[in-house]
Short mmCIF file of C-alpha atoms in Angstrom, two decimals:
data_model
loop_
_atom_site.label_atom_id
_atom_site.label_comp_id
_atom_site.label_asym_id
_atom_site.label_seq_id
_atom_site.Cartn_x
_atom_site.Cartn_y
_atom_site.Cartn_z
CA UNK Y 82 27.81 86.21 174.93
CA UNK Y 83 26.98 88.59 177.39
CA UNK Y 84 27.29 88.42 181.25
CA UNK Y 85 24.07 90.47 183.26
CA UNK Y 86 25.49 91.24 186.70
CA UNK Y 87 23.62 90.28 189.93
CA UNK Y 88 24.16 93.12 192.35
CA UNK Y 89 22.95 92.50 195.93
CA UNK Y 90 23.37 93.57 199.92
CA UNK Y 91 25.62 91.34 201.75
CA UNK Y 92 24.58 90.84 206.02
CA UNK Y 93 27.66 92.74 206.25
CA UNK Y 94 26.45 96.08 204.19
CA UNK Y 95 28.96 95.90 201.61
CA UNK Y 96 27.95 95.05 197.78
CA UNK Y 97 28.94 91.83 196.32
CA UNK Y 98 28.47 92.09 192.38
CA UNK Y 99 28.36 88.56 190.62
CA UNK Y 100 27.40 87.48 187.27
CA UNK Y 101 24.91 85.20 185.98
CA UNK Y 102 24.25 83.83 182.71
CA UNK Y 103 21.98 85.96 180.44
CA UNK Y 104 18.98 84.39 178.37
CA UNK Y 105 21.50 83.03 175.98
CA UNK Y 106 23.50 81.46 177.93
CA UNK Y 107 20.76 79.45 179.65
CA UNK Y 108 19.25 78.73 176.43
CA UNK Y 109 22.37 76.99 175.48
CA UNK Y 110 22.39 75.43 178.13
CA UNK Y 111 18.96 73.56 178.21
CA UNK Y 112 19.37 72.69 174.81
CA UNK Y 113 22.60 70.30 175.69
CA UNK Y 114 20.16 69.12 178.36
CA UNK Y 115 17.46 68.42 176.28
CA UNK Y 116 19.77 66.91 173.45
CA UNK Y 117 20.71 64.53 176.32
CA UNK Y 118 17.65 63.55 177.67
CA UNK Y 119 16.80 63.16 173.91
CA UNK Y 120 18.46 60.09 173.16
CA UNK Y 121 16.67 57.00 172.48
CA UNK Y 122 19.39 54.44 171.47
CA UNK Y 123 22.54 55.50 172.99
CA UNK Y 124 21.66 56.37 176.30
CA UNK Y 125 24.99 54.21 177.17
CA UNK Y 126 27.12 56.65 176.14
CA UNK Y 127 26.33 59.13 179.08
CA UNK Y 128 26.33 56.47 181.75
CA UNK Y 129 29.75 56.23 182.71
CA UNK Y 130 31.28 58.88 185.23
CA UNK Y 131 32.62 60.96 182.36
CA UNK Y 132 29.46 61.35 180.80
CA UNK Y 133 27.62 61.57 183.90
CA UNK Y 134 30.27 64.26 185.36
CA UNK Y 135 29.03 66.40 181.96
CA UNK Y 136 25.57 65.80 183.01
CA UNK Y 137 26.19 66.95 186.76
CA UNK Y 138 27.90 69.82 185.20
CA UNK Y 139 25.47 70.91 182.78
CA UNK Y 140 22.86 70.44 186.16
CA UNK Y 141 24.97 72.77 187.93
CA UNK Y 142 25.20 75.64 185.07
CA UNK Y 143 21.12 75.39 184.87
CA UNK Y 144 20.53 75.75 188.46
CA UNK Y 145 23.70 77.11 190.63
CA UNK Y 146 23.73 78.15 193.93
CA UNK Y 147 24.45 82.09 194.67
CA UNK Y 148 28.06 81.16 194.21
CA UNK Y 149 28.75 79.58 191.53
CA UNK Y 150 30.95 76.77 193.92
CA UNK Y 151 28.32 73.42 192.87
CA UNK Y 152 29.37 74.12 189.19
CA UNK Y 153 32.80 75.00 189.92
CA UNK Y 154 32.61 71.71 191.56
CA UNK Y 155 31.14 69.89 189.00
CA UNK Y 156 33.48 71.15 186.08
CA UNK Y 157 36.51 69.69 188.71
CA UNK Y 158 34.65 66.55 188.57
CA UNK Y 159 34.34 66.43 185.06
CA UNK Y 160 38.17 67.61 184.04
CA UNK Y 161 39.18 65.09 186.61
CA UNK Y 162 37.61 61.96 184.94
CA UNK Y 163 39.08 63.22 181.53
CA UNK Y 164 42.34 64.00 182.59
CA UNK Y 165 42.63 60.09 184.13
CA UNK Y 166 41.40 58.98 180.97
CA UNK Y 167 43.93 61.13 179.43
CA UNK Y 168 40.94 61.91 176.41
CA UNK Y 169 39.25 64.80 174.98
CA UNK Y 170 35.64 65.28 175.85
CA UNK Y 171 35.29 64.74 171.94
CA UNK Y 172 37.38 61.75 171.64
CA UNK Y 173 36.11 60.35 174.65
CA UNK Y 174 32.23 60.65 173.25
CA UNK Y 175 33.31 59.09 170.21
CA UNK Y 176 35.13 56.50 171.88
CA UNK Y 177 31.48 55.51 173.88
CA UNK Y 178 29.67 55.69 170.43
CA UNK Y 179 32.19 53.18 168.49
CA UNK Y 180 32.02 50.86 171.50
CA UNK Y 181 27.74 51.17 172.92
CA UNK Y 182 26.07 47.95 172.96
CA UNK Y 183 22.29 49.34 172.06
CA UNK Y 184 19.76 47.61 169.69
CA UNK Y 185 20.96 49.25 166.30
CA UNK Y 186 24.80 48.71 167.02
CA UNK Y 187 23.90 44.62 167.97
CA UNK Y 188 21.78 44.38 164.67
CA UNK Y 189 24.23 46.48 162.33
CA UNK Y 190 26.90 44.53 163.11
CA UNK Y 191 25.25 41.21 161.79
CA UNK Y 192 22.81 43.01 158.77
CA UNK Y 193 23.21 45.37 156.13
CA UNK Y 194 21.43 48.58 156.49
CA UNK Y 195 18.52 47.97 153.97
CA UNK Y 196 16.88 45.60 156.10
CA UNK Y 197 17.36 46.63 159.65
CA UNK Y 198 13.70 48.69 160.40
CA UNK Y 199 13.59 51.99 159.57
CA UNK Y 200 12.42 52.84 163.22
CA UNK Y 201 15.87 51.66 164.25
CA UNK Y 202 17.64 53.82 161.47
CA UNK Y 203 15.40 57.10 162.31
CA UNK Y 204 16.33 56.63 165.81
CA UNK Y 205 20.07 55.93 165.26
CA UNK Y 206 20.09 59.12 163.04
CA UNK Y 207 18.29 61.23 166.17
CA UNK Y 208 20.52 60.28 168.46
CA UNK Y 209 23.67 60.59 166.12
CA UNK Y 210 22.35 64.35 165.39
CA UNK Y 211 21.72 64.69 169.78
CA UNK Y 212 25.36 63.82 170.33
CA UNK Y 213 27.16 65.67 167.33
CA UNK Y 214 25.41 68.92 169.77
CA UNK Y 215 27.35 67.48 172.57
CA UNK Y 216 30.75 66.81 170.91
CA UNK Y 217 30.70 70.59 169.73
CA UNK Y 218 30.60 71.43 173.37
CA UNK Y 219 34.19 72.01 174.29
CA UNK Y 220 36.05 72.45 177.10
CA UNK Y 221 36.65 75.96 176.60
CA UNK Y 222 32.79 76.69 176.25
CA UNK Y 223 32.60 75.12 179.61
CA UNK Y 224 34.90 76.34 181.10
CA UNK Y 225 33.73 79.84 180.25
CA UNK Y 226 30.35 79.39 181.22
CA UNK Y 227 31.38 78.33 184.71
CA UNK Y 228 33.78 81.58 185.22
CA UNK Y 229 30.44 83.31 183.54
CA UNK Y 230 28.31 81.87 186.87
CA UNK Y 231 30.99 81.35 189.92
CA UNK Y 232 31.91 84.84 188.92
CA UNK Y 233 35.87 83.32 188.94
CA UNK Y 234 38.12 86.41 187.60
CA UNK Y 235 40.06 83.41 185.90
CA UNK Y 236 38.75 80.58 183.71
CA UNK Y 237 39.20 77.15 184.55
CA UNK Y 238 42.19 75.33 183.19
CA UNK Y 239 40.59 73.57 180.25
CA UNK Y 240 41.54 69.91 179.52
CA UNK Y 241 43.45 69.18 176.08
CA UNK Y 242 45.16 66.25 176.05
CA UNK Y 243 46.50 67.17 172.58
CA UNK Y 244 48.86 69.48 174.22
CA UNK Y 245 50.33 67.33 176.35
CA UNK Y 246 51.41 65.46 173.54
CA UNK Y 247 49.51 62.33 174.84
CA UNK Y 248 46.46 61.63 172.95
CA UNK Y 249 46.29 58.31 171.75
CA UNK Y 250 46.69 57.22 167.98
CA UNK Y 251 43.31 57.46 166.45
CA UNK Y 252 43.69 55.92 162.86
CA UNK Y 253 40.28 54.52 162.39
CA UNK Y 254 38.42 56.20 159.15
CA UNK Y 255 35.32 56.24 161.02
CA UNK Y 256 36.74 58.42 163.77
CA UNK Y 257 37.92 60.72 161.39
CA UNK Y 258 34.56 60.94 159.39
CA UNK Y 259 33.10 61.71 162.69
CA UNK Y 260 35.59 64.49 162.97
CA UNK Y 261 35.17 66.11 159.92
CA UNK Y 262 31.20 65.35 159.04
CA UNK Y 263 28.94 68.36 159.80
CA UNK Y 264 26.20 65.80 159.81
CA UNK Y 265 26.48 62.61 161.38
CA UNK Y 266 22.99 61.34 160.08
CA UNK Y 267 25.12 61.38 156.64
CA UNK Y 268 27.74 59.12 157.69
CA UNK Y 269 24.77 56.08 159.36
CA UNK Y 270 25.99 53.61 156.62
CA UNK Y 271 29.63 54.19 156.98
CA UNK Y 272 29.31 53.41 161.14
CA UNK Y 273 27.25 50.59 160.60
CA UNK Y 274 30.00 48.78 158.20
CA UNK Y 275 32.46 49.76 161.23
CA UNK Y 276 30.18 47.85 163.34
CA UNK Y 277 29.91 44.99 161.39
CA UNK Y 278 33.85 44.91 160.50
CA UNK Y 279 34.89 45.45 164.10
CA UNK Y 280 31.75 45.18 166.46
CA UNK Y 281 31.18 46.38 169.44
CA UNK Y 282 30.86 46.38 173.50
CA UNK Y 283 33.57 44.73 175.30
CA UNK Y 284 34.89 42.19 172.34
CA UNK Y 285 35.96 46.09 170.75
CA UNK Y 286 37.17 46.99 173.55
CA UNK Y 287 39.61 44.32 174.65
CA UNK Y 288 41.07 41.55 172.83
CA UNK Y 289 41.65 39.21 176.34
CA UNK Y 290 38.51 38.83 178.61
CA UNK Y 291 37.62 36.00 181.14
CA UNK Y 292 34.76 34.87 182.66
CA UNK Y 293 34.13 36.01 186.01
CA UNK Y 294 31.49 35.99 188.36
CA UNK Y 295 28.90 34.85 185.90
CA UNK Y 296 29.79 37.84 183.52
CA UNK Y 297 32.38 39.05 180.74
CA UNK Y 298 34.85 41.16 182.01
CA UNK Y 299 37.96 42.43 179.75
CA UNK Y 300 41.55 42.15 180.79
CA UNK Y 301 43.11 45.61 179.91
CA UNK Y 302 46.99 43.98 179.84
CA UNK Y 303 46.99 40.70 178.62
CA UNK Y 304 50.30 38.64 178.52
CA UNK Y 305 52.56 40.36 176.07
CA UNK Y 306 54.16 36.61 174.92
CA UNK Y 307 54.79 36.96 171.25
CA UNK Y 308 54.74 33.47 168.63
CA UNK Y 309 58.80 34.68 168.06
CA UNK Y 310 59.37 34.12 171.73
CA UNK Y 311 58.39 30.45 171.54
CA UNK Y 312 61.75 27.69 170.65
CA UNK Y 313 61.57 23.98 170.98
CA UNK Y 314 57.90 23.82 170.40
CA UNK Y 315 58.01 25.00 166.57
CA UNK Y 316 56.12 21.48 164.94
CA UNK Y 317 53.09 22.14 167.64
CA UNK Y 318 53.24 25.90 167.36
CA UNK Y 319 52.68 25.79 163.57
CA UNK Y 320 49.85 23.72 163.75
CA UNK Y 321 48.34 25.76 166.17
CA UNK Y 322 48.89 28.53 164.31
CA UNK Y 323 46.63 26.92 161.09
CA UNK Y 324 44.29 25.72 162.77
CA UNK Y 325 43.74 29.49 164.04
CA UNK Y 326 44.19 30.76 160.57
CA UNK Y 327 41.12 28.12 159.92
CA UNK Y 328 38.92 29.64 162.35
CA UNK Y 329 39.65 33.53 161.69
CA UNK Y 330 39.02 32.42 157.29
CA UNK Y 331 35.56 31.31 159.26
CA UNK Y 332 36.53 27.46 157.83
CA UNK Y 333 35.77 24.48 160.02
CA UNK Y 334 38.59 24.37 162.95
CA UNK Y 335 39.28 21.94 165.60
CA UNK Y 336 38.76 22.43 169.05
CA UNK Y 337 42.61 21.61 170.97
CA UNK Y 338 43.68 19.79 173.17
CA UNK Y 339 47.70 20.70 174.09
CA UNK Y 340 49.12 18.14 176.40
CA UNK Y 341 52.55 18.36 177.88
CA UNK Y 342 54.79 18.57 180.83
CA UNK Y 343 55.01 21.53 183.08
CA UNK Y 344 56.52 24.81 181.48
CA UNK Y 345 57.01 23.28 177.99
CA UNK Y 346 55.51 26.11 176.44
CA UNK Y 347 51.46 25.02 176.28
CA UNK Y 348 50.03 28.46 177.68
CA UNK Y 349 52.58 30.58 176.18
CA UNK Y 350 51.52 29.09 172.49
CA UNK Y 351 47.44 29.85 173.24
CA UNK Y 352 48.09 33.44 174.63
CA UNK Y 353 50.74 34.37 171.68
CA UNK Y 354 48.06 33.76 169.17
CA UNK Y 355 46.20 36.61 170.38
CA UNK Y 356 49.06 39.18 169.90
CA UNK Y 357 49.34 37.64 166.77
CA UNK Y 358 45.99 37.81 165.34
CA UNK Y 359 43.97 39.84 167.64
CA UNK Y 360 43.83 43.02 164.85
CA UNK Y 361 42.51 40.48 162.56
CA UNK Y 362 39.08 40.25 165.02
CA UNK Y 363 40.52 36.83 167.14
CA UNK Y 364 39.56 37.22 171.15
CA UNK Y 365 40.36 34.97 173.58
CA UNK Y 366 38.16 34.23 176.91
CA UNK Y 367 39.84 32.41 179.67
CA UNK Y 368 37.29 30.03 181.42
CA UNK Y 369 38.32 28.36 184.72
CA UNK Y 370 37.79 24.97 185.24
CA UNK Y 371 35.42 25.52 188.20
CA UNK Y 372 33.49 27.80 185.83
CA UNK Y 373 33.08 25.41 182.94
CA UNK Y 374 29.36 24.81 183.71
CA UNK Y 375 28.49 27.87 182.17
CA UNK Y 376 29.90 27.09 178.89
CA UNK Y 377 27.24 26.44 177.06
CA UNK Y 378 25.57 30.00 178.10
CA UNK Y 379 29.30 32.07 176.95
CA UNK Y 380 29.27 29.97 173.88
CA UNK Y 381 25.71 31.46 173.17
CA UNK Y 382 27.10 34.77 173.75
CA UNK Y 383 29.55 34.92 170.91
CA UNK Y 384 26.97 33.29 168.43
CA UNK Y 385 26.49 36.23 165.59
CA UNK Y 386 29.63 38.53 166.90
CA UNK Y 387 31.99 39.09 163.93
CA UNK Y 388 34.53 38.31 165.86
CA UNK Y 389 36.58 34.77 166.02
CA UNK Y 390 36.40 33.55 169.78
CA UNK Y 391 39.38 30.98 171.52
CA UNK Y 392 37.96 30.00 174.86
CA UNK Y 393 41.23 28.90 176.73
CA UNK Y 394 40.80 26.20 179.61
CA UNK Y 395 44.43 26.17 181.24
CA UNK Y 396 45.27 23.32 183.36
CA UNK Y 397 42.39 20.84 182.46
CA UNK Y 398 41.35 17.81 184.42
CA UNK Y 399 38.57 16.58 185.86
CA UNK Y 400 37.33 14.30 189.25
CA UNK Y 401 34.65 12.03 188.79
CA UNK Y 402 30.84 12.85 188.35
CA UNK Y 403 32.13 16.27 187.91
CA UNK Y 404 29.48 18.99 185.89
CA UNK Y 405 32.03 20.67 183.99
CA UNK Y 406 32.61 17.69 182.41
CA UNK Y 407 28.99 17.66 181.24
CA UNK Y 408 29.16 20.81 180.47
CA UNK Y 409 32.69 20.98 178.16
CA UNK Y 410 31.76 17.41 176.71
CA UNK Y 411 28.54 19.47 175.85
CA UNK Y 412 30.29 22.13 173.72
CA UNK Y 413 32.95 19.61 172.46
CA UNK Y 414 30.90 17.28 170.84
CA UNK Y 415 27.76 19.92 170.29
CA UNK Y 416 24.09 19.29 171.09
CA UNK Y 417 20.66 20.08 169.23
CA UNK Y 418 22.06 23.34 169.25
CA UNK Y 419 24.35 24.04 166.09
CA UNK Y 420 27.89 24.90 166.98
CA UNK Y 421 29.15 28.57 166.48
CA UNK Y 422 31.28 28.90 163.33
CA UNK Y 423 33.32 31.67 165.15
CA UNK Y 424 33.87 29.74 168.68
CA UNK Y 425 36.99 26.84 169.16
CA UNK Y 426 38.01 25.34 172.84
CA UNK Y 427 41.80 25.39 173.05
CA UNK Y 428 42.82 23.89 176.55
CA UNK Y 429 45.63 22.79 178.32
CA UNK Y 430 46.31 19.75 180.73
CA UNK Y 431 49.57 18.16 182.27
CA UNK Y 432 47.20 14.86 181.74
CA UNK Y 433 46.53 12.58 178.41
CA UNK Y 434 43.42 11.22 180.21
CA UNK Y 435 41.96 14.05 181.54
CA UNK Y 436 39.46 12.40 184.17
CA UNK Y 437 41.36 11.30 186.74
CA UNK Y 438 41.22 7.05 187.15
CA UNK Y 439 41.59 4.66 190.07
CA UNK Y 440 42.62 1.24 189.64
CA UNK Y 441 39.43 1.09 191.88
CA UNK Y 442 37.19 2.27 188.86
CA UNK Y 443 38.01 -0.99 186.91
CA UNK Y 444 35.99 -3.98 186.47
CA UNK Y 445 36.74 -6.61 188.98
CA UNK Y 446 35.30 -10.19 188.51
CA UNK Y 447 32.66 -11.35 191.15
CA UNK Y 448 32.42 -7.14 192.53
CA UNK Y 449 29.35 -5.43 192.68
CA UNK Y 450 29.86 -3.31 190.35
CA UNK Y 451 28.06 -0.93 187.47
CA UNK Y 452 26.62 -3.84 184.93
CA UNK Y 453 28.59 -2.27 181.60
CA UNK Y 454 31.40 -0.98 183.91
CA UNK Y 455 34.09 -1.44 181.06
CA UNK Y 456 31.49 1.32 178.75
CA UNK Y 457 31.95 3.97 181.80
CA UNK Y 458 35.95 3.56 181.97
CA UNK Y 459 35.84 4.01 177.98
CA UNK Y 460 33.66 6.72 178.59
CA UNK Y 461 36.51 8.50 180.96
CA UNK Y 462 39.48 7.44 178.90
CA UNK Y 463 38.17 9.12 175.68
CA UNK Y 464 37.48 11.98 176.55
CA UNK Y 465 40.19 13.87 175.89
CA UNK Y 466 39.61 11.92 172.50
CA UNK Y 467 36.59 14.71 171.84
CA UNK Y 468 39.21 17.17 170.87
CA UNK Y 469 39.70 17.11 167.18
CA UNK Y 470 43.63 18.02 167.39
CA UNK Y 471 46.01 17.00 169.79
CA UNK Y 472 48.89 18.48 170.21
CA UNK Y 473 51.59 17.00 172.65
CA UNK Y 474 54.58 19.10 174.18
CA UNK Y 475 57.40 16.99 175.20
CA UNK Y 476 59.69 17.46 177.72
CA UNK Y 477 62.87 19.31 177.20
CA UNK Y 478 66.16 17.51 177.48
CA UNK Y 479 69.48 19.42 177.53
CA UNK Y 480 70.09 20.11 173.97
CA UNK Y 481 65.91 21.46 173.14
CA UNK Y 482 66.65 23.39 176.69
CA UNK Y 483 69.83 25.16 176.08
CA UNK Y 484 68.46 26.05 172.37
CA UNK Y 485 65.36 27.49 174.24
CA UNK Y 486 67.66 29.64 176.14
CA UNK Y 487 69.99 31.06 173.44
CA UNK Y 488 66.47 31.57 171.20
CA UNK Y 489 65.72 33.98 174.14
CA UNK Y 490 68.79 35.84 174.85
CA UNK Y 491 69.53 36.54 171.81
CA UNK Y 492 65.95 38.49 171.65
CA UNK Y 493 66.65 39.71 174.70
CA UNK Y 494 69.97 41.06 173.65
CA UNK Y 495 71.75 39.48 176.18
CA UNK Y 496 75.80 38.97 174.59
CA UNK Y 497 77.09 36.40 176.65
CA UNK Y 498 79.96 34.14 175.38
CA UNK Y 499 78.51 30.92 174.45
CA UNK Y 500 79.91 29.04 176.78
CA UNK Y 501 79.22 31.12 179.70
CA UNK Y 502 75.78 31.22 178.60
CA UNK Y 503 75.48 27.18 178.36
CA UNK Y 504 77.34 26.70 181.74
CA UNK Y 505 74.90 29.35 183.22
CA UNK Y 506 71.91 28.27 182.46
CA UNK Y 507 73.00 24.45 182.78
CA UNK Y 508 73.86 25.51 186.70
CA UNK Y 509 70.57 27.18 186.87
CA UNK Y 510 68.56 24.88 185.84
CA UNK Y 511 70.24 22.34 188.03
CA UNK Y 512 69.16 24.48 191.08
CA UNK Y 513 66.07 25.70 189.92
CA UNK Y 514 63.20 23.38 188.41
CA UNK Y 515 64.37 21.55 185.97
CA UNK Y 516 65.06 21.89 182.36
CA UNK Y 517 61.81 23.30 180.44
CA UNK Y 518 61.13 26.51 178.42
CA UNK Y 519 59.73 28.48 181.23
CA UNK Y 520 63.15 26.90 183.29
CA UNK Y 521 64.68 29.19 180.28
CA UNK Y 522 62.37 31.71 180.59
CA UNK Y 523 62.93 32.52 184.28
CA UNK Y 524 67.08 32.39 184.03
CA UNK Y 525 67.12 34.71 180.68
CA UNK Y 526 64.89 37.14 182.69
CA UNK Y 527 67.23 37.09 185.58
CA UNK Y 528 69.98 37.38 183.35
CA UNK Y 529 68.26 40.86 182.11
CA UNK Y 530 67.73 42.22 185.70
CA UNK Y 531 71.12 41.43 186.24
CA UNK Y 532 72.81 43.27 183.24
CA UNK Y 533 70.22 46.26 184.12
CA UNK Y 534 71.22 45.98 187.45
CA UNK Y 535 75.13 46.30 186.62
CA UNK Y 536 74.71 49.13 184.17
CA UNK Y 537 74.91 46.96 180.79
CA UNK Y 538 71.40 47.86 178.84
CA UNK Y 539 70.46 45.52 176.87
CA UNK Y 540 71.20 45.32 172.94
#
């Protein structure tokens, strides 16, 4: 590619030569723009500031100042948002392809090819063939082009995270189809079963979200808690467990209710599950109880997705005349509306009777009072009754507590004697709060920050 100089008088007198890009050059150029500009389905995958940084760049090659310092700027942008991404510019665009919520990836993932419109498949192959010219645009043709126009006697550093040794595992046989295909209009079929088996948008992005704000958002480092870190709870874990494997074999499975004192192992058992099963397509969305109202709407969300949903309610109760209560006993017991194979309610509550009761609330001869006052107290009291499987966590006394506790050491590697261990943890939990699992939880992790502390690494 060749490089026509610029030569021209400087206010000073002197003669600055700098280079611009020939015909070529520019004609390379435009065509990445106009591949861009081009695409009718996966516009998305250009919106974040990665792909907009290549845009800006791409802006800046077409039309730089006399300089060359806009596109020199631009390119810093652009290596920047790679480099805290820590991805290739090619596995970052594949990345954005695999996960872009657009009208063909929403309708692949729940048809077969055949009978999606052929519109929809001529597009997906246009844009597919658009961003296969982008992909082949590496960093090093970049980074040439802007030494070509800033007239820079070095080329930027190009961006490889490959050398660094840090580039994430890619195993996926999509992603390597896309590597190797010099057509990706060829491979349409094979990315639409990916879609289908994995899906897209956020619930292939993460495996934890919550709601927030009215929206989905994903959690990026959900609690690490693992099914083999859970002692003294085994009966209630296992059912938990098939109930899940009901609901991921898309069989009928019981919303949960898991009732139990404080730190007897309730949360820990719902969040496990999802390091368990979450490469088999499970995802769990943590609802607050103050956002329960909009149940119904998530719920309607997940209808269709190939994924298996857990919405997890922790700490459930409820005041009187409260919506959420509406709304849950909406989704509980289902409505006009056909329940979602894929979506089960696990929650959590330190209460049997989750609606809180006054003695008040009861019937009292000769009151004036609600005529079929009894019916509303039933009402309340069976509530929690909605939930097809209960599962109740007692509390721990001394023996289930000090199994809890050797359970976890010995997975932590911690070699205490057994008796030190026992008189330990009996001392702490005399000081601390009690004997429960998280009680264990909290002295075996102090026992590890100790032994770190003192130079003994764990085994």
């Amino acid at each position: 590619m060749q490089v026509v100089p610029d030569v021209r008088n400087t206010p000073s007198g002197t003669i600055a030569i700098m280079s611009s890009p020939n015909t070529q050059t520019l004609s390379s150029i435009r065509f990445l723009q106009r591949q861009a500009a081009s695409l009718l389905l996966y516009q998305g995958t250009l919106t974040g500031p990665t792909g907009n940084a290549f845009l800006t760049l791409l802006q800046s090659l077409h039309h730089s100042d006399a300089g060359g310092t806009d596109c020199s700027h631009a390119y810093g942008s652009w290596f920047q948002s790679l480099a805290a991404k820590n991805l290739s510019w090619q596995d970052y665009l594949i990345e954005r392809i695999l996960l872009d919520t657009n009208p063909f990836t929403l309708q692949a993932q729940q048809a077969e090819l055949t009978s999606l419109p052929p519109a929809l498949l001529a597009a997906a192959k246009h844009d597919l063939q658009a961003l296969q010219s982008l992909y082949q645009c590496g960093g090093e043709q970049l980074s040439w082009w802007v030494q070509t126009v800033s007239g820079l006697p070095v080329a930027p550093v190009v961006w490889d995270c490959a050398r660094t040794g840090a580039a994430p595992e890619r195993s996926l046989p999509i992603i390597t189809s896309l590597q190797k295909e010099s057509n990706w209009a060829d491979i349409l079929e094979e990315l639409a079963a990916h879609y289908r088996q994995y899906g897209t948008g956020l619930f292939a992005e993460y495996r934890a979200l919550r709601w927030q704000s009215g929206q989905l958002t994903g959690i990026p480092h959900p609690d690490p808690v693992r099914l083999a870190d859970l002692a003294g709870c085994e009966l209630q874990r296992d059912t938990l467990v098939k109930n899940t494997e009901f609901l991921l074999a898309g069989l009928p499975a019981l919303h949960v209710l898991l009732y139990g004192s404080r730190g007897s192992g309730k949360s820990s058992s719902v969040k496990a599950l999802l390091n368990e099963f979450g490469a088999r397509g499970l995802r769990l969305i943590e609802v607050a109880k103050s956002d329960l109202k909009d149940l119904p709407a998530i719920v309607e969300q997940l209808r269709g997705v190939p994924h298996k949903f857990i919405i997890f309610v922790d700490d459930l109760s409820f005041e009187e005349d409260d919506d959420a209560f509406k709304a849950l006993k909406v989704v509980l017991e289902g409505s006009l509306t056909a329940r979602p194979a894929n979506v089960a309610v696990y929650a959590t509550s330190n209460r049997r009777h989750l609606i809180r009761e006054f003695f008040d609330d009861r019937p009292r001869p000769g009151a004036s009072e609600e005529v079929h006052a009894w019916d509303t107290v039933q009402e309340k009291l069976s509530f929690s009754d909605r939930f097809g499987l209960t599962l109740t966590f007692e509390p721990a006394n001394q023996d289930t507590y000090l199994k809890i506790v050797r359970h976890l050491a010995e997975r932590a590697g911690i070699s205490l004697s057994a008796e030190e261990l026992q008189f330990r943890a009996l001392q702490w939990a005399t000081r601390h709060n009690g004997r429960s699992g998280r009680t264990a939880r909290q002295f075996v992790d102090f026992l590890r920050a100790e032994r770190a502390i003192a130079g003994q690494p764990e085994k």
